[in-house]
Amino acid sequence: GTMSEATSAYGPSAYLQENATKMQIETLKTEEKKAIVDLNDAATKAGYQDVPKAFLLRFLENSNFDPTKAFEKLTPFLDWYKDEKIADLTKENEPKENIVMRKCIPHLVYGPDNEGRPVYFELTGKIRCDLLHANITKDNFLKCHAWGMQNMMARGEESSLELKKPVTKFVMVMDLDGMSFA
């Protein structure tokens, strides 16, 4: 399957998991679908235009489909997403600081597991905290982390298209060998 190249103010559609979200919404109960409409209406009234359905759904799922509670969490997220220019963090636009991250945090991204979820494997016990701390700011660390998450979501969207079912989660394996709390 090829990924759609449609882009909104929130970035390319693959990073917003538009197809996976559409498939997921089809399986929702009527009142859950209504909550998406209500949350979208509230966001629009508050000045947030064309909020991706994946964002609406994510915050509703984490608020038991209560649009009021979801709205309280969604709006600061949307402000952060815009202020930090997360939409620009695409595979082709890797932050230059990620070179430092790759040297300090040994990890791999494997192909999908048997359910289509991308697999992130990290040798957490081998992270070079000293080098990380000396060479990257907290803001740049967060930008690199967000870039990695964006790309994991795009991989999930790829799986959704191939498997014709929503893949909106990924697996994270952390190998703690060598880690100490001393």
Short mmCIF file of C-alpha atoms in Angstrom, two decimals:
data_model
loop_
_atom_site.label_atom_id
_atom_site.label_comp_id
_atom_site.label_asym_id
_atom_site.label_seq_id
_atom_site.Cartn_x
_atom_site.Cartn_y
_atom_site.Cartn_z
CA GLY A 1 0.00 0.00 0.00
CA THR A 2 1.19 3.52 -0.70
CA MET A 3 0.81 6.25 1.82
CA SER A 4 -1.30 9.28 1.01
CA GLU A 5 0.63 12.50 0.61
CA ALA A 6 -2.21 14.76 1.76
CA THR A 7 -0.98 17.40 4.18
CA SER A 8 -2.84 19.58 6.68
CA ALA A 9 -1.67 22.18 9.17
CA TYR A 10 -0.96 19.18 11.41
CA GLY A 11 1.35 17.48 8.92
CA PRO A 12 1.19 14.69 6.32
CA SER A 13 -1.77 12.31 6.61
CA ALA A 14 0.43 9.24 7.23
CA TYR A 15 1.74 10.80 10.46
CA LEU A 16 -1.85 11.53 11.50
CA GLN A 17 -2.92 7.93 10.85
CA GLU A 18 -5.93 9.07 8.80
CA ASN A 19 -6.71 5.65 7.32
CA ALA A 20 -6.24 3.75 10.58
CA THR A 21 -8.42 6.29 12.38
CA LYS A 22 -11.16 6.03 9.74
CA MET A 23 -11.16 2.22 10.16
CA GLN A 24 -11.22 2.56 13.94
CA ILE A 25 -14.13 5.05 13.94
CA GLU A 26 -16.21 2.61 11.85
CA THR A 27 -16.11 0.16 14.80
CA LEU A 28 -17.26 2.69 17.43
CA LYS A 29 -20.66 2.82 19.13
CA THR A 30 -23.05 5.61 18.09
CA GLU A 31 -22.52 7.59 21.31
CA GLU A 32 -18.72 7.37 20.85
CA LYS A 33 -19.05 8.70 17.30
CA LYS A 34 -21.22 11.54 18.67
CA ALA A 35 -18.48 12.35 21.21
CA ILE A 36 -16.03 12.83 18.31
CA VAL A 37 -18.43 15.30 16.67
CA ASP A 38 -18.99 17.12 20.00
CA LEU A 39 -15.26 17.38 20.72
CA ASN A 40 -14.55 18.59 17.19
CA ASP A 41 -17.31 21.21 17.51
CA ALA A 42 -15.87 22.43 20.83
CA ALA A 43 -12.36 22.61 19.36
CA THR A 44 -13.63 24.53 16.31
CA LYS A 45 -15.52 27.00 18.55
CA ALA A 46 -12.28 27.52 20.50
CA GLY A 47 -10.44 28.39 17.28
CA TYR A 48 -8.79 25.05 16.46
CA GLN A 49 -9.58 24.29 12.80
CA ASP A 50 -9.49 20.87 11.13
CA VAL A 51 -8.23 18.93 14.16
CA PRO A 52 -7.19 15.46 12.95
CA LYS A 53 -9.66 12.75 13.92
CA ALA A 54 -6.75 10.71 15.33
CA PHE A 55 -6.15 13.44 17.93
CA LEU A 56 -9.84 13.69 18.82
CA LEU A 57 -10.08 9.91 19.18
CA ARG A 58 -6.86 9.64 21.22
CA PHE A 59 -8.05 12.18 23.79
CA LEU A 60 -11.58 10.77 23.91
CA GLU A 61 -10.29 7.23 24.50
CA ASN A 62 -8.20 8.55 27.39
CA SER A 63 -11.22 10.37 28.86
CA ASN A 64 -13.82 7.58 28.62
CA PHE A 65 -15.35 9.40 25.63
CA ASP A 66 -16.22 12.45 27.77
CA PRO A 67 -15.84 15.39 25.34
CA THR A 68 -15.46 17.95 28.17
CA LYS A 69 -12.60 16.08 29.84
CA ALA A 70 -11.02 15.33 26.46
CA PHE A 71 -11.22 19.03 25.47
CA GLU A 72 -9.33 20.06 28.65
CA LYS A 73 -6.43 17.78 27.64
CA LEU A 74 -6.66 18.28 23.86
CA THR A 75 -6.27 22.06 23.70
CA PRO A 76 -2.92 22.31 25.56
CA PHE A 77 -1.68 19.45 23.36
CA LEU A 78 -2.75 21.27 20.17
CA ASP A 79 -0.99 24.45 21.36
CA TRP A 80 2.19 22.47 22.14
CA TYR A 81 1.98 20.63 18.79
CA LYS A 82 1.78 23.96 16.93
CA ASP A 83 4.34 25.83 19.07
CA GLU A 84 6.91 23.03 18.75
CA LYS A 85 6.22 22.61 15.00
CA ILE A 86 5.64 18.86 15.41
CA ALA A 87 3.97 18.72 11.97
CA ASP A 88 7.38 19.48 10.42
CA LEU A 89 9.01 16.41 12.00
CA THR A 90 8.72 14.05 9.04
CA LYS A 91 11.06 11.25 7.96
CA GLU A 92 12.61 13.65 5.42
CA ASN A 93 13.04 16.38 8.04
CA GLU A 94 15.04 14.59 10.76
CA PRO A 95 16.37 16.93 13.47
CA LYS A 96 20.18 17.22 13.17
CA GLU A 97 20.44 16.54 16.91
CA ASN A 98 19.18 13.02 16.23
CA ILE A 99 22.75 12.09 15.23
CA VAL A 100 23.71 12.55 18.91
CA MET A 101 20.63 10.62 20.04
CA ARG A 102 21.52 7.64 17.80
CA LYS A 103 25.08 7.55 19.20
CA CYS A 104 23.87 7.71 22.81
CA ILE A 105 20.71 5.57 22.72
CA PRO A 106 21.25 2.20 21.03
CA HIS A 107 17.97 1.16 19.42
CA LEU A 108 16.38 -0.45 16.38
CA VAL A 109 12.97 -0.24 14.78
CA TYR A 110 11.89 -3.65 13.58
CA GLY A 111 9.23 -4.44 11.05
CA PRO A 112 5.76 -5.14 12.33
CA ASP A 113 4.88 -7.85 14.86
CA ASN A 114 2.25 -10.47 14.02
CA GLU A 115 -0.53 -7.90 14.63
CA GLY A 116 1.06 -5.31 12.34
CA ARG A 117 2.38 -3.06 15.12
CA PRO A 118 5.82 -1.51 14.58
CA VAL A 119 8.37 -2.74 17.15
CA TYR A 120 10.86 -0.37 18.82
CA PHE A 121 13.75 -2.17 20.55
CA GLU A 122 16.00 -0.16 22.88
CA LEU A 123 19.11 -1.22 24.80
CA THR A 124 18.10 1.00 27.72
CA GLY A 125 20.89 -0.34 29.96
CA LYS A 126 23.48 0.79 27.39
CA ILE A 127 22.29 4.42 27.06
CA ARG A 128 25.21 6.83 27.38
CA CYS A 129 23.60 9.32 29.77
CA ASP A 130 26.88 11.19 30.24
CA LEU A 131 27.24 11.87 26.49
CA LEU A 132 23.55 12.61 26.13
CA HIS A 133 23.62 15.15 28.97
CA ALA A 134 26.79 16.81 27.66
CA ASN A 135 25.65 17.08 24.03
CA ILE A 136 21.91 17.68 23.83
CA THR A 137 19.46 20.10 25.44
CA LYS A 138 16.18 18.98 26.96
CA ASP A 139 14.28 20.80 24.18
CA ASN A 140 16.29 19.05 21.46
CA PHE A 141 15.87 15.71 23.24
CA LEU A 142 12.09 16.21 23.22
CA LYS A 143 12.14 17.27 19.53
CA CYS A 144 14.05 14.10 18.60
CA HIS A 145 11.69 11.97 20.69
CA ALA A 146 8.66 13.55 18.99
CA TRP A 147 10.28 12.92 15.59
CA GLY A 148 10.69 9.24 16.49
CA MET A 149 7.07 8.96 17.67
CA GLN A 150 5.83 10.62 14.44
CA ASN A 151 7.72 8.02 12.43
CA MET A 152 6.37 5.13 14.50
CA MET A 153 2.83 6.41 13.80
CA ALA A 154 3.60 6.60 10.08
CA ARG A 155 4.78 2.96 10.22
CA GLY A 156 1.50 2.03 11.92
CA GLU A 157 -0.42 3.78 9.15
CA GLU A 158 1.56 1.78 6.58
CA SER A 159 0.57 -1.45 8.35
CA SER A 160 -3.07 -0.30 8.51
CA LEU A 161 -3.16 0.12 4.76
CA GLU A 162 -1.46 -3.22 4.13
CA LEU A 163 -3.59 -5.20 6.60
CA LYS A 164 -6.81 -3.23 6.02
CA LYS A 165 -7.30 -2.90 9.78
CA PRO A 166 -6.40 -0.09 12.19
CA VAL A 167 -2.88 -0.26 13.64
CA THR A 168 -2.67 2.65 16.09
CA LYS A 169 -0.23 1.30 18.66
CA PHE A 170 3.35 0.11 18.63
CA VAL A 171 5.41 -2.25 20.77
CA MET A 172 8.36 -0.97 22.78
CA VAL A 173 10.91 -3.46 24.10
CA MET A 174 13.46 -2.18 26.61
CA ASP A 175 16.50 -4.31 27.36
CA LEU A 176 17.59 -3.23 30.85
CA ASP A 177 20.78 -5.34 30.92
CA GLY A 178 23.59 -3.18 32.27
CA MET A 179 21.26 -0.70 33.97
CA SER A 180 21.89 0.26 37.56
CA PHE A 181 20.13 2.59 39.95
CA ALA A 182 23.29 3.36 41.90
#
